[in-house]
PDB file of C-alpha atoms in Angstrom:
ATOM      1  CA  UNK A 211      58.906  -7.565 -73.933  1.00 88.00           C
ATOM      2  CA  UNK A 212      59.004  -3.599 -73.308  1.00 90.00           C
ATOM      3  CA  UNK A 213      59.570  -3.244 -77.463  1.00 90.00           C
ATOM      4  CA  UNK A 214      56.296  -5.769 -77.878  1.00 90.00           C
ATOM      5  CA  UNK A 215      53.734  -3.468 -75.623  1.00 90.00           C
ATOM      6  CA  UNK A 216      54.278  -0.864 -77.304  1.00 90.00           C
ATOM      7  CA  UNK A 217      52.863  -2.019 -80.280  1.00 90.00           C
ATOM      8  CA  UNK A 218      49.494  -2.544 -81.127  1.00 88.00           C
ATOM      9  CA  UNK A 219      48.035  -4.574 -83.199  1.00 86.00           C
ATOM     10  CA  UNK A 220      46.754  -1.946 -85.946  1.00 86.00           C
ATOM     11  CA  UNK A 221      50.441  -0.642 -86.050  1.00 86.00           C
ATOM     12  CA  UNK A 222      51.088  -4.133 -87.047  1.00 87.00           C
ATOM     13  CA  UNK A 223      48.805  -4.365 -89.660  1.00 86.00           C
ATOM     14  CA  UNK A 224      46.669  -6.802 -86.928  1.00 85.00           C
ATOM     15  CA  UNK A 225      42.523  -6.544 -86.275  1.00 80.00           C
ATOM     16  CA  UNK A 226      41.911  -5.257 -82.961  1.00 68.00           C
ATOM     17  CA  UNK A 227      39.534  -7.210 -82.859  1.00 61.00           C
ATOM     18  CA  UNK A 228      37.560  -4.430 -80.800  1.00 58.00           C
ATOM     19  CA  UNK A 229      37.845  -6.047 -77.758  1.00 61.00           C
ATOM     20  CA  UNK A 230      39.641  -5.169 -74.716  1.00 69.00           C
ATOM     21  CA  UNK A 231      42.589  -6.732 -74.355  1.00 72.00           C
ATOM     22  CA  UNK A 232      44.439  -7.970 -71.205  1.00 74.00           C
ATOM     23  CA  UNK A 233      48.065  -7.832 -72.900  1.00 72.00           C
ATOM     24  CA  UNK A 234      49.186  -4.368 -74.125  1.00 77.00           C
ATOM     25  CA  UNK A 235      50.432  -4.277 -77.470  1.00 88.00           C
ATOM     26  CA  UNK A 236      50.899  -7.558 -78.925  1.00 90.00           C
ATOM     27  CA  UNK A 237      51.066 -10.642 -77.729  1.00 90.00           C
ATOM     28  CA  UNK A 238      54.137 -13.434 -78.039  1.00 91.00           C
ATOM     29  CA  UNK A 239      52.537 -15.563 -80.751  1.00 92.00           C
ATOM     30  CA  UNK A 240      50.935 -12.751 -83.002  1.00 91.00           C
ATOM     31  CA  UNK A 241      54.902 -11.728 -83.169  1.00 92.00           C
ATOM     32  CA  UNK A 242      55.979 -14.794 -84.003  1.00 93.00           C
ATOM     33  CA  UNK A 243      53.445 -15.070 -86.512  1.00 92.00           C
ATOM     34  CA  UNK A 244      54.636 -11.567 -88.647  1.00 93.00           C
ATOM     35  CA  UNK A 245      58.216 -12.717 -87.874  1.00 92.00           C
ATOM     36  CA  UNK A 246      57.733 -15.961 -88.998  1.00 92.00           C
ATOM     37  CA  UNK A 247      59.105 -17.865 -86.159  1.00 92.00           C
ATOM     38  CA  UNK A 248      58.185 -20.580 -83.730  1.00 92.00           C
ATOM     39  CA  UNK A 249      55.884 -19.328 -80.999  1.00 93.00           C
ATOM     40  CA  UNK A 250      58.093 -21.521 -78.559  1.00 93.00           C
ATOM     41  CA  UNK A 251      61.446 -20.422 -79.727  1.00 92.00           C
ATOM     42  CA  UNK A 252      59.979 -16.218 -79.183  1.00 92.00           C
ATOM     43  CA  UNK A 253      59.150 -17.286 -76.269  1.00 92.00           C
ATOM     44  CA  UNK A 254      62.617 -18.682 -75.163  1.00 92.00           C
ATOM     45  CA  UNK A 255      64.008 -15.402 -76.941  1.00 91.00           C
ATOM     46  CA  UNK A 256      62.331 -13.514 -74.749  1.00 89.00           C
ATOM     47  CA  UNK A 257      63.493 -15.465 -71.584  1.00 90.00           C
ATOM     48  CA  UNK A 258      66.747 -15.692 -73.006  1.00 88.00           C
ATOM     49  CA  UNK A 259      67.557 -18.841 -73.204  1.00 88.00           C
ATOM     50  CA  UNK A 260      70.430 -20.568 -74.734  1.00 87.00           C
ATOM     51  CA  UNK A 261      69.071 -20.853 -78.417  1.00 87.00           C
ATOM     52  CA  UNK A 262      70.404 -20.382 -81.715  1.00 86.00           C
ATOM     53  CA  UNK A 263      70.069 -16.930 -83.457  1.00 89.00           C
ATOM     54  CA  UNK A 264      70.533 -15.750 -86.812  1.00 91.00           C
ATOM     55  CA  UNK A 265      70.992 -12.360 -88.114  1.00 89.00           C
ATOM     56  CA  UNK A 266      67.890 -12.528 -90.523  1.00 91.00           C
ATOM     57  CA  UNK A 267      66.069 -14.029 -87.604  1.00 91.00           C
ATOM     58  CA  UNK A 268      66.035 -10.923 -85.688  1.00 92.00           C
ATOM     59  CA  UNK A 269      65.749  -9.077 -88.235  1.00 92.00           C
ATOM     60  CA  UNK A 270      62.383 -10.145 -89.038  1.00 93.00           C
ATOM     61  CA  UNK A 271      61.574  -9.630 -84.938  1.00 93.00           C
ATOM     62  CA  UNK A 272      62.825  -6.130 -85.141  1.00 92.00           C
ATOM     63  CA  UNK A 273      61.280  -5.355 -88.439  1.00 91.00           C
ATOM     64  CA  UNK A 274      57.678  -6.571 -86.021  1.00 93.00           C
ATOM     65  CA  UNK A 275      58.075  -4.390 -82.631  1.00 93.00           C
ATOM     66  CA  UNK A 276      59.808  -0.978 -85.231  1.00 91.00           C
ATOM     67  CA  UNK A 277      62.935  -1.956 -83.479  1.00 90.00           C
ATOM     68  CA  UNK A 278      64.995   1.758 -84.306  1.00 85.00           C
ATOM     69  CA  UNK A 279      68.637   1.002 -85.719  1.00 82.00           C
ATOM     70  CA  UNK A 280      70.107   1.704 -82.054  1.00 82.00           C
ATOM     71  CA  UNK A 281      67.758  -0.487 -80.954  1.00 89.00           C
ATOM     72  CA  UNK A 282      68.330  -3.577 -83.101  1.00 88.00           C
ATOM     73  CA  UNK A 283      72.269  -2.697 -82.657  1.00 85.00           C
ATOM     74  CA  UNK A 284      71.280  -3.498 -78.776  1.00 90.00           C
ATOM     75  CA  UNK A 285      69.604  -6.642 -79.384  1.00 90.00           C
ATOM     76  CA  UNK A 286      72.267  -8.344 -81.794  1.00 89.00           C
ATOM     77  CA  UNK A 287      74.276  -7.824 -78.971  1.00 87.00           C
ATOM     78  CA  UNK A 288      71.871  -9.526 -76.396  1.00 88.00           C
ATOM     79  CA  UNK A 289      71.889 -12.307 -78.858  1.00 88.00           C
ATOM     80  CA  UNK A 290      75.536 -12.371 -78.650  1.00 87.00           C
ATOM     81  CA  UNK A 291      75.844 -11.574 -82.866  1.00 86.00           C
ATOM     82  CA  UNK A 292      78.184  -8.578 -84.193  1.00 84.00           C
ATOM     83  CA  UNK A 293      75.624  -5.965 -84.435  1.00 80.00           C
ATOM     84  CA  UNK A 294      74.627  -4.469 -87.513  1.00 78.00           C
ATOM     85  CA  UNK A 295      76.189  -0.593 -88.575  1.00 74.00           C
ATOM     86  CA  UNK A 296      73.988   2.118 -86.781  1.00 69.00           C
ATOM     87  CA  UNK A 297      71.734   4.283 -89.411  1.00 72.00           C
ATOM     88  CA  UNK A 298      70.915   7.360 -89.388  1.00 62.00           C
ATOM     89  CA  UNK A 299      67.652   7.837 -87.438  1.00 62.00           C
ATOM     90  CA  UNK A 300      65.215  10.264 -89.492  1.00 62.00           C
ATOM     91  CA  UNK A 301      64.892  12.787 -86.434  1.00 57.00           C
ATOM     92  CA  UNK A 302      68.648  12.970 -86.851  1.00 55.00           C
ATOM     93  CA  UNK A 303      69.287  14.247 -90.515  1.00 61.00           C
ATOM     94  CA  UNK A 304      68.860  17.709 -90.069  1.00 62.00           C
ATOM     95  CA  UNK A 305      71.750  18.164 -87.341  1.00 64.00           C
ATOM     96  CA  UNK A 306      74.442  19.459 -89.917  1.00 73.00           C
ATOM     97  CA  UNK A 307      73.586  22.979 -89.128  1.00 81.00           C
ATOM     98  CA  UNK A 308      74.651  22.612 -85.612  1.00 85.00           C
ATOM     99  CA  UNK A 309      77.841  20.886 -86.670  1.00 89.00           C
ATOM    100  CA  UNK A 310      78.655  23.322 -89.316  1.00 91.00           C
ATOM    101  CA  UNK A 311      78.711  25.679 -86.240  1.00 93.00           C
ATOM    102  CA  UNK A 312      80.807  23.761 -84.618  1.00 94.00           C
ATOM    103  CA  UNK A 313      83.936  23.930 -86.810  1.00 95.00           C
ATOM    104  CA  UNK A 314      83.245  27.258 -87.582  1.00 96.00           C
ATOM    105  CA  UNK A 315      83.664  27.736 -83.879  1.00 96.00           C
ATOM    106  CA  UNK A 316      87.213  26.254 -84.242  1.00 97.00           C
ATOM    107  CA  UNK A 317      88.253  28.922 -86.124  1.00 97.00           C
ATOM    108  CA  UNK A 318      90.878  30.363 -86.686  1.00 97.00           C
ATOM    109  CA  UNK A 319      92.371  26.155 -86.725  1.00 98.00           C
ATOM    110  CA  UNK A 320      91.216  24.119 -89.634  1.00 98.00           C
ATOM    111  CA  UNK A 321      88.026  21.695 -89.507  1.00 97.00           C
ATOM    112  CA  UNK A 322      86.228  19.519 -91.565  1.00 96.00           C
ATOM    113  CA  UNK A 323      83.400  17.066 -91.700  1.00 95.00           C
ATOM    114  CA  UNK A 324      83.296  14.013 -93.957  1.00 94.00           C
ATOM    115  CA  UNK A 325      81.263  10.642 -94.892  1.00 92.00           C
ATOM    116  CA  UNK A 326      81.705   7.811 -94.173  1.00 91.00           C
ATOM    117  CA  UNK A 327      83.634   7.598 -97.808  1.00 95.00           C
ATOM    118  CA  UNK A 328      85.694  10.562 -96.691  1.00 96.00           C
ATOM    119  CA  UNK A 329      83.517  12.609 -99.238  1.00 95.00           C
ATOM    120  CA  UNK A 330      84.241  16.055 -98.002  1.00 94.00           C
ATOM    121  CA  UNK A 331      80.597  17.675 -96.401  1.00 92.00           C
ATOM    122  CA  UNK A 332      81.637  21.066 -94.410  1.00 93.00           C
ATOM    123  CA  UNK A 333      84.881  22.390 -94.099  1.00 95.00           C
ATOM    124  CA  UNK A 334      85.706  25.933 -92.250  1.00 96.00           C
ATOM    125  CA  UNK A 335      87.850  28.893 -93.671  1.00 95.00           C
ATOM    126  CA  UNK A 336      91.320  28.041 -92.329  1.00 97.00           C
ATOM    127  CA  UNK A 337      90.710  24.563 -93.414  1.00 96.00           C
ATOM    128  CA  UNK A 338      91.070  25.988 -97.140  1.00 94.00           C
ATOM    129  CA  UNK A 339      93.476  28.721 -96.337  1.00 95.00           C
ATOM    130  CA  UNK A 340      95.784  25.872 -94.801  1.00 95.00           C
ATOM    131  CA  UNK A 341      94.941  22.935 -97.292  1.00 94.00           C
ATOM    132  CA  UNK A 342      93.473  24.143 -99.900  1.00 92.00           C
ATOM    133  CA  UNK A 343      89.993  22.797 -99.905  1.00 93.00           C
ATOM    134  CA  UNK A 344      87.734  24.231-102.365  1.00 92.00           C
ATOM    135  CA  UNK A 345      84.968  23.483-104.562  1.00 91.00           C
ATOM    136  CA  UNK A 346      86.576  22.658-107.707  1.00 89.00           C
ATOM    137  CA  UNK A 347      89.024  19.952-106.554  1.00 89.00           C
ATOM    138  CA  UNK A 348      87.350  16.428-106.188  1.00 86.00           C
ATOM    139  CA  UNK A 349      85.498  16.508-103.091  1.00 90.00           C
ATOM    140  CA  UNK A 350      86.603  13.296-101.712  1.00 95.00           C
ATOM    141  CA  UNK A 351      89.761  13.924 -99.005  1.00 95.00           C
ATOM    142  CA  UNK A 352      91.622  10.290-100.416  1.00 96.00           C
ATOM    143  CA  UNK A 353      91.530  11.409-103.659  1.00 96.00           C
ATOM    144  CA  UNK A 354      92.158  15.294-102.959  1.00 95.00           C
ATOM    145  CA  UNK A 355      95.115  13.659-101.122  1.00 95.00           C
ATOM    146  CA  UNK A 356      96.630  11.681-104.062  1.00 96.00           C
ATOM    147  CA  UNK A 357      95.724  14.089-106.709  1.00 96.00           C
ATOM    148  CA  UNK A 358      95.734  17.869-105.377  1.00 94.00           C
ATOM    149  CA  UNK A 359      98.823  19.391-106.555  1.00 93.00           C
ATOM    150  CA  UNK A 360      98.373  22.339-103.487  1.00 92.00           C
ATOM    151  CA  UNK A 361      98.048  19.219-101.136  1.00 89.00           C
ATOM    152  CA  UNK A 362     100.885  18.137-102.134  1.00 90.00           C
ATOM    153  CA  UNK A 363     102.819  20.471-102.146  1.00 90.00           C
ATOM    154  CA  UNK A 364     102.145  21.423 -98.968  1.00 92.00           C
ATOM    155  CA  UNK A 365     102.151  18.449 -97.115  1.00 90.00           C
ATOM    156  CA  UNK A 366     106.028  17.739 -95.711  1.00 89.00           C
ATOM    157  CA  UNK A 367     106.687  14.117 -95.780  1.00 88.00           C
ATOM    158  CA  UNK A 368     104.093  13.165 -98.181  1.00 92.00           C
ATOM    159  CA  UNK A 369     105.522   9.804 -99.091  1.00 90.00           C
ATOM    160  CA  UNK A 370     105.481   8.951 -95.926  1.00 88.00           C
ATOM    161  CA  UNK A 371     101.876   9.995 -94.611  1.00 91.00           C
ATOM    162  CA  UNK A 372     100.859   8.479 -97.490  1.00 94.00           C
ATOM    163  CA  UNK A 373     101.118   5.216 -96.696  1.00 94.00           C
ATOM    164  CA  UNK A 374      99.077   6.115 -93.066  1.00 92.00           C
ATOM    165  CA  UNK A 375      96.382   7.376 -95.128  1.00 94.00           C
ATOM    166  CA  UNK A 376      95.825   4.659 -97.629  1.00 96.00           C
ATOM    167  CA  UNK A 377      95.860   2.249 -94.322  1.00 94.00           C
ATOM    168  CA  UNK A 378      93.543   4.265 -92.353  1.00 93.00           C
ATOM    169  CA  UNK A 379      90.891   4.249 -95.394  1.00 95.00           C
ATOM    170  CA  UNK A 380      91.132  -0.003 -95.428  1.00 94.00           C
ATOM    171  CA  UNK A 381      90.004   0.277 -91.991  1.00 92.00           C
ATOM    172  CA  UNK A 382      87.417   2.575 -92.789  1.00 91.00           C
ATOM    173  CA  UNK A 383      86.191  -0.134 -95.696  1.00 91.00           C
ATOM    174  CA  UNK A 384      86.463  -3.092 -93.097  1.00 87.00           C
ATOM    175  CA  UNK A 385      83.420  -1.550 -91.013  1.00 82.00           C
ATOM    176  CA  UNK A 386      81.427  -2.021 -94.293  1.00 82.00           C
ATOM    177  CA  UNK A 387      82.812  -4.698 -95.999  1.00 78.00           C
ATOM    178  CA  UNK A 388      80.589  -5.123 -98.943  1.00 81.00           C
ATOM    179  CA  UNK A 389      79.707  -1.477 -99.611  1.00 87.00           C
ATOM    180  CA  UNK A 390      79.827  -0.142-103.185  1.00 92.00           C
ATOM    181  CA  UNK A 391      80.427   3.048-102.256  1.00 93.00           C
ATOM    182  CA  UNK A 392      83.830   2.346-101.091  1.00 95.00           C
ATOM    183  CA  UNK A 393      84.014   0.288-104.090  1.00 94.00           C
ATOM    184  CA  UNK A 394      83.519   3.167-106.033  1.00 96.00           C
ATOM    185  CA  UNK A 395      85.873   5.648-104.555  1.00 96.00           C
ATOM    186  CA  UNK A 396      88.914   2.723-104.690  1.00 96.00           C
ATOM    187  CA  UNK A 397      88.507   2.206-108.065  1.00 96.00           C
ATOM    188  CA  UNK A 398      88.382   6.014-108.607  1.00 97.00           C
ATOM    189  CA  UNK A 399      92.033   5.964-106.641  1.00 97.00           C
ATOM    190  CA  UNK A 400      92.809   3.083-108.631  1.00 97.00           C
ATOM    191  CA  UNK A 401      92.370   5.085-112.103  1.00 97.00           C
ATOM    192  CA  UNK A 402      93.804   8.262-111.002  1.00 96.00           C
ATOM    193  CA  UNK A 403      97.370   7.363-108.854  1.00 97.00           C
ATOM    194  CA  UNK A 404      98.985   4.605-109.459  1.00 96.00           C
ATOM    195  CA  UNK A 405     101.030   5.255-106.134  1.00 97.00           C
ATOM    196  CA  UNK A 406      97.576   4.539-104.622  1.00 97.00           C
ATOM    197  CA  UNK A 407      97.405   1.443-106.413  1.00 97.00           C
ATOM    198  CA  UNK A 408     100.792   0.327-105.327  1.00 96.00           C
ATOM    199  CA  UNK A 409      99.918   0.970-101.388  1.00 97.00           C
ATOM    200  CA  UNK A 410      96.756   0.031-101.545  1.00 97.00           C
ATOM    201  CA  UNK A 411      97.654  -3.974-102.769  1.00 95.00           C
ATOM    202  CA  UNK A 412     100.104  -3.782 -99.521  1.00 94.00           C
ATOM    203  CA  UNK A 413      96.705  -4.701 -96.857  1.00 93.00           C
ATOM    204  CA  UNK A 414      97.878  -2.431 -94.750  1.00 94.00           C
ATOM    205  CA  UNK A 415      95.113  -1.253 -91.754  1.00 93.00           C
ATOM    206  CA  UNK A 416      95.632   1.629 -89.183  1.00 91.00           C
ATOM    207  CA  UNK A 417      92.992   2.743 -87.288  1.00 85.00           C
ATOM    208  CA  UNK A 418      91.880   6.683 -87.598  1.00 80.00           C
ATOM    209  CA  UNK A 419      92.116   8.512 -84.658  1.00 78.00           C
ATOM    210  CA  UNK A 420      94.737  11.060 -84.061  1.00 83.00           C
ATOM    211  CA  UNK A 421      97.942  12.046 -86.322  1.00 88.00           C
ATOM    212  CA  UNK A 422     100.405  14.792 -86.680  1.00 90.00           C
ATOM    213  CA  UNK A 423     101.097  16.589 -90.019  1.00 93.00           C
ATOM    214  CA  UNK A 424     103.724  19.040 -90.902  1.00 95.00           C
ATOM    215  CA  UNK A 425     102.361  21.351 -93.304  1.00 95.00           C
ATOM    216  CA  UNK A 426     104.752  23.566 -95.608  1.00 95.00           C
ATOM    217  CA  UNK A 427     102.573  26.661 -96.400  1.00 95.00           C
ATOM    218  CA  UNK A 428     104.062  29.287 -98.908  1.00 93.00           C
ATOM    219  CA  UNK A 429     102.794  32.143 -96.623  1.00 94.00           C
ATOM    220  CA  UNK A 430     103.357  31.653 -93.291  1.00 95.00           C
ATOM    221  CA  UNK A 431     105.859  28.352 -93.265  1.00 95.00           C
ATOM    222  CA  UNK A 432     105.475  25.594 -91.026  1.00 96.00           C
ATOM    223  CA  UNK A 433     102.853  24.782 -89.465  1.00 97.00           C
ATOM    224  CA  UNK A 434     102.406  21.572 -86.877  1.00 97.00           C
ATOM    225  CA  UNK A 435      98.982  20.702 -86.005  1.00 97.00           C
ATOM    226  CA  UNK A 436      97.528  17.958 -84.480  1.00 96.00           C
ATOM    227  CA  UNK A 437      94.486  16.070 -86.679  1.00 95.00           C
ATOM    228  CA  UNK A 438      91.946  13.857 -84.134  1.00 95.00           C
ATOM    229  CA  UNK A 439      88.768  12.147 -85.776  1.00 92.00           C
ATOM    230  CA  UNK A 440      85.884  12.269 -83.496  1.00 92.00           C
ATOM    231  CA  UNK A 441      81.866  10.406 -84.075  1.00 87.00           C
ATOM    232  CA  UNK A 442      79.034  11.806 -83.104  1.00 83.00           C
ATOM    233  CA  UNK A 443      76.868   8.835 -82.101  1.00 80.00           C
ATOM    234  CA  UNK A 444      73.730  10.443 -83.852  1.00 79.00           C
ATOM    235  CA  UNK A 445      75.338  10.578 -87.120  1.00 84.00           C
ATOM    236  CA  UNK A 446      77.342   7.519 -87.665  1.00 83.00           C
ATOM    237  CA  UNK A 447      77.774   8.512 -91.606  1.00 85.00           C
ATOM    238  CA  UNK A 448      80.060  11.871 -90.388  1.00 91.00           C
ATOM    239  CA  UNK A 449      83.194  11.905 -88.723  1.00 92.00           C
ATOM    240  CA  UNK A 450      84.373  15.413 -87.672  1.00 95.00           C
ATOM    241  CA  UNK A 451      88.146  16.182 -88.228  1.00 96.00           C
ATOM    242  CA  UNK A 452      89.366  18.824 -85.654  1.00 97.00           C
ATOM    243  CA  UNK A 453      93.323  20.214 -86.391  1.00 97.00           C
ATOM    244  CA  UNK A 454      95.176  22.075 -83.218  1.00 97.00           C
ATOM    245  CA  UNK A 455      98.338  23.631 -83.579  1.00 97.00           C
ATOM    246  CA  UNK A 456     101.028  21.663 -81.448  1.00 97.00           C
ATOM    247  CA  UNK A 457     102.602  23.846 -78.549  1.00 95.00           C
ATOM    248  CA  UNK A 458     105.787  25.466 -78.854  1.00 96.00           C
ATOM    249  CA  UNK A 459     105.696  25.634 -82.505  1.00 97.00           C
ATOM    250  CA  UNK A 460     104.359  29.454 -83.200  1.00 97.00           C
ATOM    251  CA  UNK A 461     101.832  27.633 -85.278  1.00 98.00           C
ATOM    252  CA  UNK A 462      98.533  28.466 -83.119  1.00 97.00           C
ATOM    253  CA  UNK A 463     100.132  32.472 -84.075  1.00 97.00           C
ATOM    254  CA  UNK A 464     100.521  31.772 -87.778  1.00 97.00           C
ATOM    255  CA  UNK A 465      96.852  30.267 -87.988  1.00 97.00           C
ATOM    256  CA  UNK A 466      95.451  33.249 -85.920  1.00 97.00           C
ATOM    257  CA  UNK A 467      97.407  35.650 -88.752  1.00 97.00           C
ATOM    258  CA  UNK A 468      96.975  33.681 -91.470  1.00 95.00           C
ATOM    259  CA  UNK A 469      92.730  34.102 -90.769  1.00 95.00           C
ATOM    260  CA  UNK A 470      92.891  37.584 -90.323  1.00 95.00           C
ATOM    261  CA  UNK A 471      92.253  40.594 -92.661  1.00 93.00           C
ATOM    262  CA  UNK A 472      95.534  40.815 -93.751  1.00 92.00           C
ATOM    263  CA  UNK A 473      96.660  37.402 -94.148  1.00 90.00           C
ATOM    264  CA  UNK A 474      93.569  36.483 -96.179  1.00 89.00           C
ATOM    265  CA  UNK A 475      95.051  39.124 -98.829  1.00 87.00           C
ATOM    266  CA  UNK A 476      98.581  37.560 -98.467  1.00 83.00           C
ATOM    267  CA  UNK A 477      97.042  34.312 -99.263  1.00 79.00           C
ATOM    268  CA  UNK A 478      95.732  35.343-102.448  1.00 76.00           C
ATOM    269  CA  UNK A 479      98.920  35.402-103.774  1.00 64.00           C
ATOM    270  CA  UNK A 480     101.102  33.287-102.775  1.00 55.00           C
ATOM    271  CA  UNK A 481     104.671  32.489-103.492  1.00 49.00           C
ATOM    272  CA  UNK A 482     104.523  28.872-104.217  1.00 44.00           C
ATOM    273  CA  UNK A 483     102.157  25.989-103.436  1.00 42.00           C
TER     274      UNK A 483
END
């Protein structure tokens, strides 16, 4: 009812008719005449009642009162459906900046931000000194992970992360099921390793959240960090990745070297990897 006031009727594409009116916005049956409902069955939807609901249903009410994509999310779940992914709201798009700040702020410990596909967006200094991200590898952190020699190399235990990774991705997909952009970047995976292709016909699904890698760098050794996913409700299509060095390992020293002056030059030239 609150979402219905607030329209009026020129907003949805309705005369005004020029007269006042005693309901604000619009009224129960013009809604049910753009959503192409029952004027009854609104008004039990309202009042919710014990009805049947549909997905397109309320999408056609939502598409009416300019229901935003948090807002339709909310009333799936009134209805008692699985609500809909959240989208990006326009006001929203421009908040990279401020995140870009953010993992530079986590310097000297490596951060990234990625998609939804786990296309690579931002990533900080130490996240290339320590992994080797840079712009002429395949900017998509699955792939980078099957096909990057550097990765590879550096990463201890690969064979075994691997399989984590490749399971963590299918759970990714199984939030958008019938997306073509994952689709796109299986297939990809597909063509390129066939050790992907071997994992990924397992089924295997582990959720994302937080891991621990061992990393094998030819400058300063071995580093242990800890890698933890986090959302920013605003921007459902980014997930940040934030990597701290595990105490009692020397590694939060190594990363604070390996950043500076001196170990940028050392990593120039390294010794293997």
């Amino acid at each position: 009812m609150s979402r219905r006031a607030r329209i009026t009727p020129t907003e949805a594409g309705l005369p005004d008719g020029g007269a006042r009116r005693r309901t604000p916005g619009l009224r129960r049956e013009e809604v049910a005449v753009l959503a192409g409902v029952g004027v009854s069955w609104y008004q039990w939807l309202e009042q919710g009642r014990d009805i049947t609901v549909s997905g397109q249903v309320l999408d056609s009410v939502g598409r009416v009162l300019k229901l935003t994509s948090a807002e339709r999310r909310h009333l799936y779940a009134l209805a008692g459906l699985n609500p809909p992914a959240l989208e990006v709201a326009p006001g929203d798009r421009d908040m990279c900046d401020g995140l870009q700040r953010l993992i530079e702020a986590w310097m000297p410990f490596p951060a990234h931000i990625m998609d939804v596909y786990w296309n690579t967006v931002l990533y900080n200094d130490a996240a290339s000194l320590v992994f080797g991200m840079r712009p002429e590898i395949v900017q998509n952190c699955l792939i980078a992970f099957f096909t990057d020699p550097i990765y590879r190399a550096r990463a201890r235990r690969w064979e075994e992360v691997a399989g984590q990774v490749v399971a963590q991705f299918r759970a990714a997909c199984s939030e958008r099921p019938h997306d073509d952009g994952f689709r796109a970047v299986i297939e990809e995976a597909r063509a390129l390793s066939p050790e992907f292709a071997e994992l990924w016909e397992r089924g295997d699904v582990r959720p994302g959240g937080q891991t621990k890698k061992e990393i094998e760098h030819p400058v300063v050794g071995t580093l242990f960090v800890e890698s933890t996913q986090l959302r920013v409700p605003a921007r459902p299509d980014l997930a940040i990745v934030l990597h701290t060095p595990l105490e009692d390992t020397g590694s939060a020293e190594k990363l604070e070297w390996l950043t500076s002056p001196e170990g940028r030059r050392a990593a120039m030239f390294p010794l293997a990897g």
